[in-house]
Short mmCIF file of C-alpha atoms and ligand atoms in Angstrom, two decimals:
data_model
loop_
_atom_site.label_atom_id
_atom_site.label_comp_id
_atom_site.label_asym_id
_atom_site.label_seq_id
_atom_site.Cartn_x
_atom_site.Cartn_y
_atom_site.Cartn_z
CA MET A 154 -7.61 -16.59 -10.67
CA SER A 155 -8.35 -14.53 -14.56
CA GLU A 156 -10.89 -17.21 -14.20
CA TRP A 157 -12.53 -15.53 -11.69
CA ARG A 158 -14.79 -12.69 -12.21
CA LEU A 159 -13.99 -9.20 -10.76
CA TYR A 160 -17.22 -7.81 -8.73
CA GLU A 161 -17.02 -4.12 -7.41
CA VAL A 162 -17.58 -3.62 -3.75
CA PHE A 163 -20.03 -0.62 -2.14
CA VAL A 164 -20.30 -0.59 1.09
CA ARG A 165 -23.32 1.58 3.26
CA SER A 166 -21.15 2.55 6.43
CA LYS A 167 -24.07 3.33 8.18
CA HIS A 168 -28.35 3.45 7.83
CA GLY A 169 -29.48 6.14 6.36
CA LEU A 170 -26.19 6.89 4.12
CA ASN A 171 -25.42 6.08 0.61
CA HIS A 172 -23.64 2.89 -0.81
CA LYS A 173 -20.39 3.71 -1.54
CA HIS A 174 -17.16 2.40 -4.08
CA VAL A 175 -14.77 1.09 -2.24
CA GLY A 176 -12.74 -1.16 -4.19
CA SER A 177 -12.88 -4.68 -5.88
CA VAL A 178 -12.64 -8.71 -5.30
CA HIS A 179 -11.71 -11.20 -7.57
CA ALA A 180 -14.40 -14.37 -7.14
CA ALA A 181 -15.80 -17.52 -8.27
CA ASP A 182 -19.27 -16.03 -8.11
CA ALA A 183 -21.51 -13.72 -5.80
CA GLU A 184 -22.04 -15.36 -3.02
CA MET A 185 -18.08 -16.00 -2.53
CA ALA A 186 -17.44 -12.40 -3.79
CA MET A 187 -19.88 -11.05 -0.96
CA GLU A 188 -17.79 -13.03 1.58
CA ASN A 189 -14.36 -11.47 0.20
CA ALA A 190 -15.76 -8.49 0.66
CA ARG A 191 -16.84 -8.90 4.13
CA GLU A 192 -13.74 -9.89 4.96
CA LEU A 193 -11.99 -7.39 3.01
CA TYR A 194 -13.78 -3.95 3.33
CA THR A 195 -15.14 -4.65 6.41
CA ARG A 196 -12.88 -5.91 8.97
CA ARG A 197 -13.68 -2.93 11.49
CA SER A 198 -17.01 -2.86 11.41
CA GLU A 199 -16.88 -0.09 8.16
CA GLY A 200 -20.37 -1.49 7.22
CA VAL A 201 -23.84 -2.04 7.96
CA SER A 202 -24.68 -3.10 4.36
CA ILE A 203 -22.52 -4.64 0.66
CA TRP A 204 -23.22 -4.73 -2.31
CA VAL A 205 -21.02 -6.62 -5.33
CA VAL A 206 -21.95 -5.70 -8.98
CA PRO A 207 -19.59 -7.75 -11.47
CA SER A 208 -17.28 -5.15 -12.85
CA ASP A 209 -17.90 -5.77 -16.47
CA THR A 210 -20.95 -5.12 -16.17
CA ILE A 211 -20.95 -1.37 -15.18
CA THR A 212 -21.28 1.38 -17.96
CA ALA A 213 -19.33 4.40 -17.16
CA SER A 214 -19.15 7.43 -18.25
CA ALA A 215 -15.11 8.61 -18.98
CA SER A 216 -14.45 10.75 -17.17
CA ASP A 217 -12.38 13.06 -19.85
CA GLU A 218 -15.63 13.30 -21.40
CA LYS A 219 -16.60 16.30 -18.58
CA GLU A 220 -17.78 18.53 -21.70
CA VAL A 221 -19.90 16.83 -23.17
CA LEU A 222 -21.43 14.92 -20.75
CA PHE A 223 -22.50 17.53 -18.06
CA ASP A 224 -22.20 20.88 -20.02
CA PRO A 225 -26.01 21.14 -19.41
CA SER A 226 -25.93 21.67 -16.06
CA GLU A 227 -23.82 24.10 -16.16
CA ASP A 228 -26.20 26.58 -17.94
CA LYS A 229 -29.06 25.48 -16.34
CA VAL A 230 -28.26 27.94 -12.73
CA TYR A 231 -32.34 27.28 -12.22
CA ARG A 232 -32.19 24.51 -10.99
CA HIS A 233 -30.09 25.66 -8.26
CA ALA A 234 -32.10 27.39 -5.05
CA SER A 235 -29.56 29.89 -4.71
CA PHE A 236 -30.73 31.47 -8.49
CA TYR A 237 -33.54 32.31 -6.62
CA LYS A 238 -33.64 36.07 -5.08
CA LEU A 239 -36.63 36.75 -2.35
CA PRO A 240 -36.61 40.18 -0.64
CA ASP A 241 -35.18 39.63 3.18
CA GLU A 242 -39.06 40.27 4.84
CA VAL A 243 -40.05 36.23 3.41
CA GLY A 244 -37.17 35.05 5.59
CA HIS A 245 -35.60 31.77 6.11
CA MET A 246 -36.83 29.72 2.84
CA MET B 148 10.27 2.13 0.17
CA TYR B 149 7.88 -0.94 -0.47
CA ALA B 150 8.96 0.08 -3.68
CA GLN B 151 12.40 1.13 -3.74
CA LEU B 152 13.74 1.26 -7.19
CA VAL B 153 10.97 2.02 -9.89
CA GLU B 154 12.32 2.14 -13.59
CA THR B 155 10.04 5.47 -15.14
CA GLY B 156 11.71 4.74 -18.60
CA ALA B 157 12.69 8.54 -18.85
CA LYS B 158 15.86 9.28 -20.00
CA ARG B 159 15.40 13.03 -19.23
CA LEU B 160 12.43 14.98 -18.60
CA LYS B 161 10.44 16.63 -21.51
CA THR B 162 9.67 20.17 -21.85
CA LYS B 163 6.49 21.35 -22.17
CA GLU B 164 7.53 22.15 -25.69
CA GLU B 165 8.38 18.65 -26.13
CA MET B 166 5.33 17.27 -24.96
CA SER B 167 2.33 16.03 -27.32
CA PRO B 168 -0.72 18.41 -26.38
CA GLU B 169 -2.78 15.40 -24.49
CA GLU B 170 1.03 15.20 -22.26
CA ARG B 171 1.00 18.73 -21.42
CA GLU B 172 -2.85 18.50 -20.55
CA PHE B 173 -2.08 15.79 -18.35
CA GLN B 174 0.68 17.32 -16.61
CA GLU B 175 -1.31 20.00 -16.24
CA LYS B 176 -3.55 18.49 -14.28
CA VAL B 177 -1.25 16.64 -12.26
CA ASP B 178 0.22 19.60 -11.12
CA ALA B 179 -3.56 20.99 -10.57
CA GLU B 180 -3.24 18.69 -8.01
CA THR B 181 -6.23 16.92 -10.22
CA LYS B 182 -6.70 13.12 -9.24
CA ILE B 183 -5.93 11.13 -12.75
CA GLU B 184 -8.31 8.00 -12.45
CA ALA B 185 -8.28 4.51 -14.68
CA LYS B 186 -10.09 6.05 -17.41
CA ASN B 187 -8.29 9.33 -18.01
CA TRP B 188 -6.22 9.78 -20.41
CA MET B 189 -2.74 9.23 -19.09
CA PRO B 190 1.17 8.49 -20.94
CA GLU B 191 2.03 5.06 -21.33
CA GLY B 192 4.95 5.49 -19.27
CA TYR B 193 3.09 6.84 -16.18
CA ARG B 194 0.93 3.82 -16.95
CA LYS B 195 3.78 1.27 -16.80
CA THR B 196 5.37 2.96 -13.94
CA LEU B 197 2.57 2.77 -11.89
CA ILE B 198 2.11 -0.51 -12.27
CA ARG B 199 5.78 -2.14 -11.40
CA GLN B 200 5.50 0.30 -8.60
CA ILE B 201 2.31 -0.62 -7.18
CA SER B 202 2.70 -4.07 -7.70
CA GLN B 203 6.19 -3.86 -6.20
CA HIS B 204 3.82 -2.59 -2.95
CA ALA B 205 1.20 -5.36 -3.11
CA HIS B 206 3.97 -7.99 -3.58
CA SER B 207 5.69 -6.53 -0.55
CA GLU B 208 2.65 -6.52 1.68
CA VAL B 209 1.80 -10.19 0.68
CA VAL B 210 5.87 -11.81 1.32
CA GLY B 211 5.69 -9.22 4.09
CA MET B 212 3.36 -11.52 6.08
CA LEU B 213 5.84 -14.54 5.94
CA PRO B 214 8.37 -13.24 8.69
CA GLU B 215 5.65 -12.79 11.06
CA GLY B 216 3.66 -15.80 10.00
CA ASN B 217 6.92 -17.90 11.42
CA TRP B 218 5.75 -16.63 15.09
CA VAL B 219 1.85 -16.74 15.09
CA THR B 220 2.73 -20.50 16.65
CA ARG B 221 5.31 -19.39 18.79
CA ALA B 222 3.39 -16.13 20.33
CA PRO B 223 4.05 -15.76 24.24
CA THR B 224 0.17 -15.75 25.09
CA LEU B 225 -3.22 -16.07 23.06
CA LYS B 226 -3.84 -12.21 23.03
CA ARG B 227 -0.37 -12.02 21.55
CA LYS B 228 -1.29 -13.99 18.65
CA LEU B 229 -4.41 -13.08 18.16
CA GLN B 230 -3.59 -9.52 17.81
CA LEU B 231 -0.62 -11.26 15.64
CA MET B 232 -2.72 -12.89 12.95
CA ALA B 233 -5.00 -9.34 12.69
CA LYS B 234 -2.06 -7.51 11.84
CA ILE B 235 -1.05 -10.70 8.87
CA GLN B 236 -4.82 -10.36 7.92
CA ASP B 237 -4.31 -6.82 7.48
CA GLU B 238 -1.33 -6.97 5.37
CA ALA B 239 -3.10 -9.57 3.33
CA GLY B 240 -5.38 -6.96 2.78
CA HIS B 241 -3.46 -4.47 1.93
CA GLY B 242 -1.76 -6.48 -0.70
CA LEU B 243 -5.44 -6.93 -2.06
CA TYR B 244 -5.70 -3.06 -2.39
CA LEU B 245 -2.94 -2.58 -3.71
CA TYR B 246 -3.52 -5.08 -6.43
CA SER B 247 -6.87 -3.55 -7.24
CA ALA B 248 -5.82 -0.22 -7.71
CA MET B 249 -3.19 -2.05 -9.97
CA GLU B 250 -5.63 -4.04 -12.06
CA THR B 251 -7.62 -0.48 -12.91
CA LEU B 252 -4.26 0.34 -15.46
CA GLY B 253 -4.99 -2.83 -17.48
CA ALA B 254 -2.69 -5.41 -15.18
CA ASP B 255 -3.40 -9.05 -14.80
CA ARG B 256 -3.07 -9.81 -10.73
CA ASP B 257 -2.38 -13.09 -11.92
CA GLU B 258 0.47 -11.96 -14.53
CA GLU B 259 2.13 -9.89 -11.93
CA ILE B 260 2.36 -12.36 -9.23
CA GLU B 261 3.57 -14.59 -11.91
CA LYS B 262 6.76 -11.97 -12.36
CA LEU B 263 7.30 -11.61 -8.91
CA HIS B 264 7.58 -15.84 -8.56
CA GLN B 265 9.54 -15.90 -11.49
CA GLY B 266 11.80 -12.95 -10.05
CA LYS B 267 11.29 -10.08 -12.43
CA ALA B 268 9.15 -8.31 -10.10
CA LYS B 269 11.20 -6.90 -6.36
CA TYR B 270 9.21 -6.85 -3.31
CA SER B 271 11.05 -4.72 -0.22
CA SER B 272 14.34 -5.77 1.26
CA ILE B 273 13.25 -5.64 4.44
CA PHE B 274 11.08 -9.02 4.41
CA ASN B 275 14.68 -11.07 3.36
CA TYR B 276 15.63 -10.90 6.75
CA PRO B 277 14.97 -13.57 9.05
CA THR B 278 12.68 -13.23 12.76
CA LEU B 279 14.65 -14.99 15.25
CA ASN B 280 13.27 -14.35 18.27
CA TRP B 281 9.73 -13.23 19.73
CA ALA B 282 11.31 -9.22 20.09
CA ASP B 283 11.85 -9.12 16.27
CA MET B 284 7.26 -9.33 16.28
CA GLY B 285 7.68 -5.60 18.79
CA ALA B 286 10.71 -4.66 16.08
CA VAL B 287 8.91 -5.36 12.96
CA GLY B 288 5.79 -3.77 14.12
CA TRP B 289 7.78 -0.73 15.33
CA LEU B 290 10.59 0.00 12.83
CA VAL B 291 9.04 -1.75 9.53
CA ASP B 292 5.73 -0.97 9.88
CA GLY B 293 6.87 2.81 11.00
CA ALA B 294 8.92 3.24 8.07
CA ALA B 295 6.13 1.72 6.07
CA ILE B 296 3.60 4.58 7.91
CA VAL B 297 5.79 7.63 7.05
CA ASN B 298 6.37 6.59 3.48
CA GLN B 299 2.52 5.81 2.99
CA VAL B 300 0.65 8.47 4.50
CA VAL B 301 2.59 10.48 2.08
CA LEU B 302 1.66 8.31 -0.83
CA GLN B 303 -2.04 9.23 0.06
CA ARG B 304 -1.56 12.18 -2.17
CA THR B 305 0.31 10.64 -4.82
CA SER B 306 -1.49 11.21 -8.50
CA TYR B 307 -3.85 8.57 -9.34
CA GLY B 308 -6.90 8.25 -7.60
CA PRO B 309 -7.49 4.13 -6.99
CA TYR B 310 -3.45 4.20 -5.52
CA SER B 311 -3.83 7.08 -3.11
CA ARG B 312 -7.53 5.60 -2.06
CA ALA B 313 -5.82 2.73 -1.15
CA MET B 314 -3.09 4.39 0.25
CA ILE B 315 -5.68 6.12 2.73
CA ARG B 316 -7.61 2.55 3.73
CA ILE B 317 -4.20 1.70 4.26
CA CYS B 318 -2.88 3.74 6.89
CA LYS B 319 -6.43 3.85 8.51
CA GLU B 320 -5.02 0.02 9.57
CA GLU B 321 -1.24 0.93 10.09
CA SER B 322 -1.26 2.28 13.73
CA PHE B 323 -2.66 -0.22 15.36
CA HIS B 324 0.32 -2.44 13.56
CA GLN B 325 3.43 0.05 14.75
CA ARG B 326 1.64 0.44 18.47
CA GLN B 327 0.41 -3.97 19.15
CA GLY B 328 4.58 -3.75 18.10
CA TYR B 329 5.82 -1.22 20.27
CA GLN B 330 3.58 -2.23 22.85
CA ILE B 331 5.34 -5.57 23.39
CA LEU B 332 8.89 -3.84 22.87
CA LEU B 333 7.97 -1.86 26.00
CA ASP B 334 6.76 -4.90 28.08
CA MET B 335 9.49 -6.93 27.57
CA MET B 336 11.83 -3.87 28.50
CA ARG B 337 9.69 -3.29 31.84
CA GLU B 338 8.33 -6.45 32.81
CA GLY B 339 11.16 -8.70 31.06
CA THR B 340 13.99 -10.46 32.66
CA GLU B 341 17.39 -9.68 31.82
CA GLU B 342 17.63 -12.11 28.84
CA GLN B 343 14.11 -11.06 27.22
CA LYS B 344 15.69 -7.14 27.52
CA ALA B 345 18.52 -8.58 25.69
CA MET B 346 16.31 -10.01 23.07
CA VAL B 347 14.73 -6.65 22.61
CA GLN B 348 18.56 -4.84 22.01
CA ASP B 349 19.14 -8.09 19.52
CA ALA B 350 16.48 -7.98 17.66
CA ILE B 351 16.75 -3.63 17.03
CA ASN B 352 20.10 -4.17 16.18
CA ARG B 353 19.60 -6.64 13.92
CA LEU B 354 16.39 -4.60 12.02
CA TRP B 355 17.86 -1.09 12.55
CA TRP B 356 19.76 -0.56 9.18
CA PRO B 357 17.21 -2.78 6.97
CA ALA B 358 14.37 -0.87 8.29
CA LEU B 359 16.42 2.58 7.18
CA MET B 360 17.49 0.44 3.53
CA MET B 361 13.75 0.26 3.21
CA PHE B 362 13.52 4.30 1.77
CA GLY B 363 15.54 3.47 -0.92
CA PRO B 364 19.06 4.80 -2.25
CA HIS B 365 19.68 8.15 -1.98
CA ASP B 366 17.67 10.65 -4.12
CA ASP B 367 19.95 11.47 -7.16
CA GLU B 368 19.99 13.26 -10.39
CA SER B 369 18.24 9.99 -11.75
CA PRO B 370 15.84 10.42 -14.64
CA ASN B 371 13.83 7.88 -12.40
CA SER B 372 13.27 9.97 -9.28
CA GLN B 373 12.74 12.94 -11.11
CA GLN B 374 9.67 11.63 -13.77
CA SER B 375 8.08 10.16 -10.74
CA MET B 376 7.99 13.56 -8.47
CA ALA B 377 6.98 15.28 -11.55
CA TRP B 378 4.58 13.14 -12.27
CA LYS B 379 3.06 13.24 -8.61
CA ILE B 380 3.19 9.21 -8.31
CA LYS B 381 6.27 10.25 -5.94
CA ARG B 382 6.28 13.25 -3.24
CA LYS B 383 8.50 13.20 -1.14
CA SER B 384 12.59 12.01 -1.66
CA ASN B 385 13.74 8.96 -0.17
CA ASP B 386 16.24 11.26 1.75
CA GLU B 387 13.67 13.46 3.25
CA LEU B 388 11.49 10.42 4.06
CA ARG B 389 14.29 8.63 5.87
CA GLN B 390 15.24 11.72 7.79
CA MET B 391 11.43 11.94 8.68
CA PHE B 392 11.24 8.41 10.21
CA ILE B 393 14.57 8.74 12.43
CA ASP B 394 13.47 11.89 14.05
CA GLN B 395 10.55 10.47 15.44
CA THR B 396 11.95 6.96 15.69
CA VAL B 397 14.83 8.40 17.56
CA PRO B 398 12.90 9.61 21.21
CA GLN B 399 10.29 6.02 21.08
CA LEU B 400 14.18 4.23 20.97
CA GLU B 401 15.53 6.00 23.61
CA PHE B 402 11.86 5.68 25.94
CA LEU B 403 12.31 1.78 25.29
CA GLY B 404 15.89 2.06 27.25
CA CYS B 405 17.77 1.06 24.26
CA THR B 406 20.48 2.09 21.69
CA ALA B 407 20.67 2.52 17.62
CA PRO B 408 24.09 0.21 15.91
CA ASP B 409 24.85 3.08 14.88
CA PRO B 410 27.52 5.34 16.69
CA ASP B 411 26.77 8.73 14.60
CA LEU B 412 23.66 8.71 15.51
CA LYS B 413 23.53 11.86 17.31
CA TRP B 414 21.21 15.12 17.77
CA ASN B 415 22.43 18.11 15.56
CA GLU B 416 21.16 21.30 17.12
CA GLU B 417 21.82 23.31 14.35
CA THR B 418 19.73 21.26 11.83
CA GLY B 419 17.04 20.48 14.34
CA HIS B 420 17.26 16.92 12.97
CA TYR B 421 19.33 13.98 13.61
CA ASP B 422 22.81 13.07 11.96
CA PHE B 423 23.30 9.16 11.07
CA GLY B 424 25.88 6.94 9.89
CA GLU B 425 26.58 5.43 5.72
CA ILE B 426 24.21 2.69 5.12
CA ASN B 427 25.77 -0.36 3.56
CA TRP B 428 24.70 -0.12 0.32
CA GLN B 429 26.34 -2.93 -1.03
CA GLU B 430 23.95 -4.91 1.25
CA PHE B 431 21.06 -2.91 0.37
CA TYR B 432 21.69 -4.02 -3.46
CA ASP B 433 22.83 -7.68 -2.79
CA VAL B 434 19.58 -8.45 -0.91
CA LEU B 435 17.39 -6.52 -4.04
CA LYS B 436 18.86 -8.49 -6.16
CA GLY B 437 17.74 -12.39 -4.56
CA ASN B 438 21.04 -12.29 -2.69
CA GLY B 439 19.83 -11.86 0.70
CA PRO B 440 19.42 -14.11 3.94
CA CYS B 441 15.54 -15.53 2.90
CA ASN B 442 15.05 -14.22 -0.32
CA ARG B 443 15.04 -17.97 -2.03
CA GLU B 444 13.00 -19.22 0.87
CA ARG B 445 10.20 -16.27 0.83
CA ILE B 446 9.64 -16.71 -3.28
CA THR B 447 9.81 -20.68 -2.63
CA THR B 448 7.06 -20.26 0.51
CA ARG B 449 4.75 -17.95 -1.50
CA LYS B 450 5.15 -20.83 -4.87
CA LYS B 451 3.97 -23.25 -2.95
CA ALA B 452 1.28 -21.46 -1.53
CA ILE B 453 -0.04 -20.59 -4.82
CA ASP B 454 0.82 -23.98 -6.08
CA GLU B 455 -0.76 -26.33 -3.51
CA GLY B 456 -3.94 -24.24 -3.36
CA ALA B 457 -4.77 -24.58 -7.06
CA TRP B 458 -7.35 -27.12 -6.17
CA VAL B 459 -9.28 -25.28 -3.62
CA ARG B 460 -9.78 -22.31 -6.67
CA GLU B 461 -10.29 -24.81 -9.41
CA ALA B 462 -13.37 -26.67 -6.67
CA ALA B 463 -14.64 -23.32 -6.30
CA VAL B 464 -14.96 -22.98 -9.95
CA ALA B 465 -16.76 -25.99 -10.71
CA TYR B 466 -18.70 -25.53 -7.67
CA ALA B 467 -19.92 -22.00 -8.87
CA GLU B 468 -20.54 -23.83 -12.39
CA LYS B 469 -22.81 -26.40 -11.09
CA GLN B 470 -24.78 -24.25 -8.95
CA LYS B 471 -24.86 -21.76 -11.89
CA GLN B 472 -26.47 -24.75 -13.84
CA ARG B 473 -28.77 -25.95 -11.07
CA SER B 474 -30.82 -22.72 -11.10
CA GLN B 475 -30.96 -22.18 -14.77
CA ALA B 476 -32.58 -25.16 -14.79
CA ALA B 477 -34.93 -24.43 -11.94
FE1 FE2 C 507 0.48 -3.13 5.07
FE1 FE2 C 508 3.80 -3.52 6.12
FE1 FE2 C 509 1.33 -2.86 8.02
#
């Protein structure tokens, strides 16, 4: 089975939600990966849509690179609504 | 449990001072309950221990299909047959979730399965016992899956992210397994003939002790269990888990109107737990070593499935290749 490619499986659990990573399957091609993913990850109507993506085509950040990669967002507090204090009279915004 | 004896390679626990800076940072993360993910730095021993434990767990799910597969064509009704097939398919799925978690650690599924076939990798001792009558399907679901649930619920909090997530998926599916098993026994005890009731008691007599052995040997001061606990791969000791299982199972046993083959089993008012007799550890180690009633048969069946399915896998690759060339030509 090593000659079979590894695919990552993403499932949309309900209409309106994002696809979420659930695991992986081995398959000879994408069509088979889809069938295997259906059978493996959605036996109890856990999903309404499935994506299968060859694992070796995914570029991932190393989770240890936290500081380097995600640091810029830490010091940009003005990107959050809570940064802007409005007078009480304005009401809910 | 499904992984009853896992070698960690540790001779003794390292103190914080003896750890390298990476090891210390890793241990602090584990202590803070931050999940470790595939791309994170981890000690080589942690990676190897996990590969051993997750592969043993996966092999157990897969070999675990065989004792139940024995009864698919003999199920008493179509309803029971469909339920049994659904359960067995879930176990195949559990094996796959786990192999997929194991592969995130850089292990290869085929290589690990090959180790199983060569007798180099273990799987749970419980699946080396035969399933002799229909009540065994009830007792397996109730006791074996019940014991597995106790272990797996705790493993949901294991420190390795992919293993923990596989456990969460598995636990969602397990309660159906245990309930369908218990219901088989309840029906037999309530509506069955005297002969059928005797089958239930017989199944419990044979499977009771092997189910208790699933939790593995007594916890000792062995560096393996200490290391696994320190890395939070393991979250509770074997004896603690076994006691939890007994405490929750005995009332269910009494409700069935059956007994356990253990004269020492009795409620202890003082401790608030059930006392129980000593497990036959000689039998446990014999079965683990490959000398149980069905060890050889199980491995032969697994090998045969892989070997005789080779042409299907080859055909699938040939077909995929042909489709690719067609679409490139078009
Ligand atoms: Fe399972
Ligand atoms: Fe199981
Ligand atoms: Fe199960």
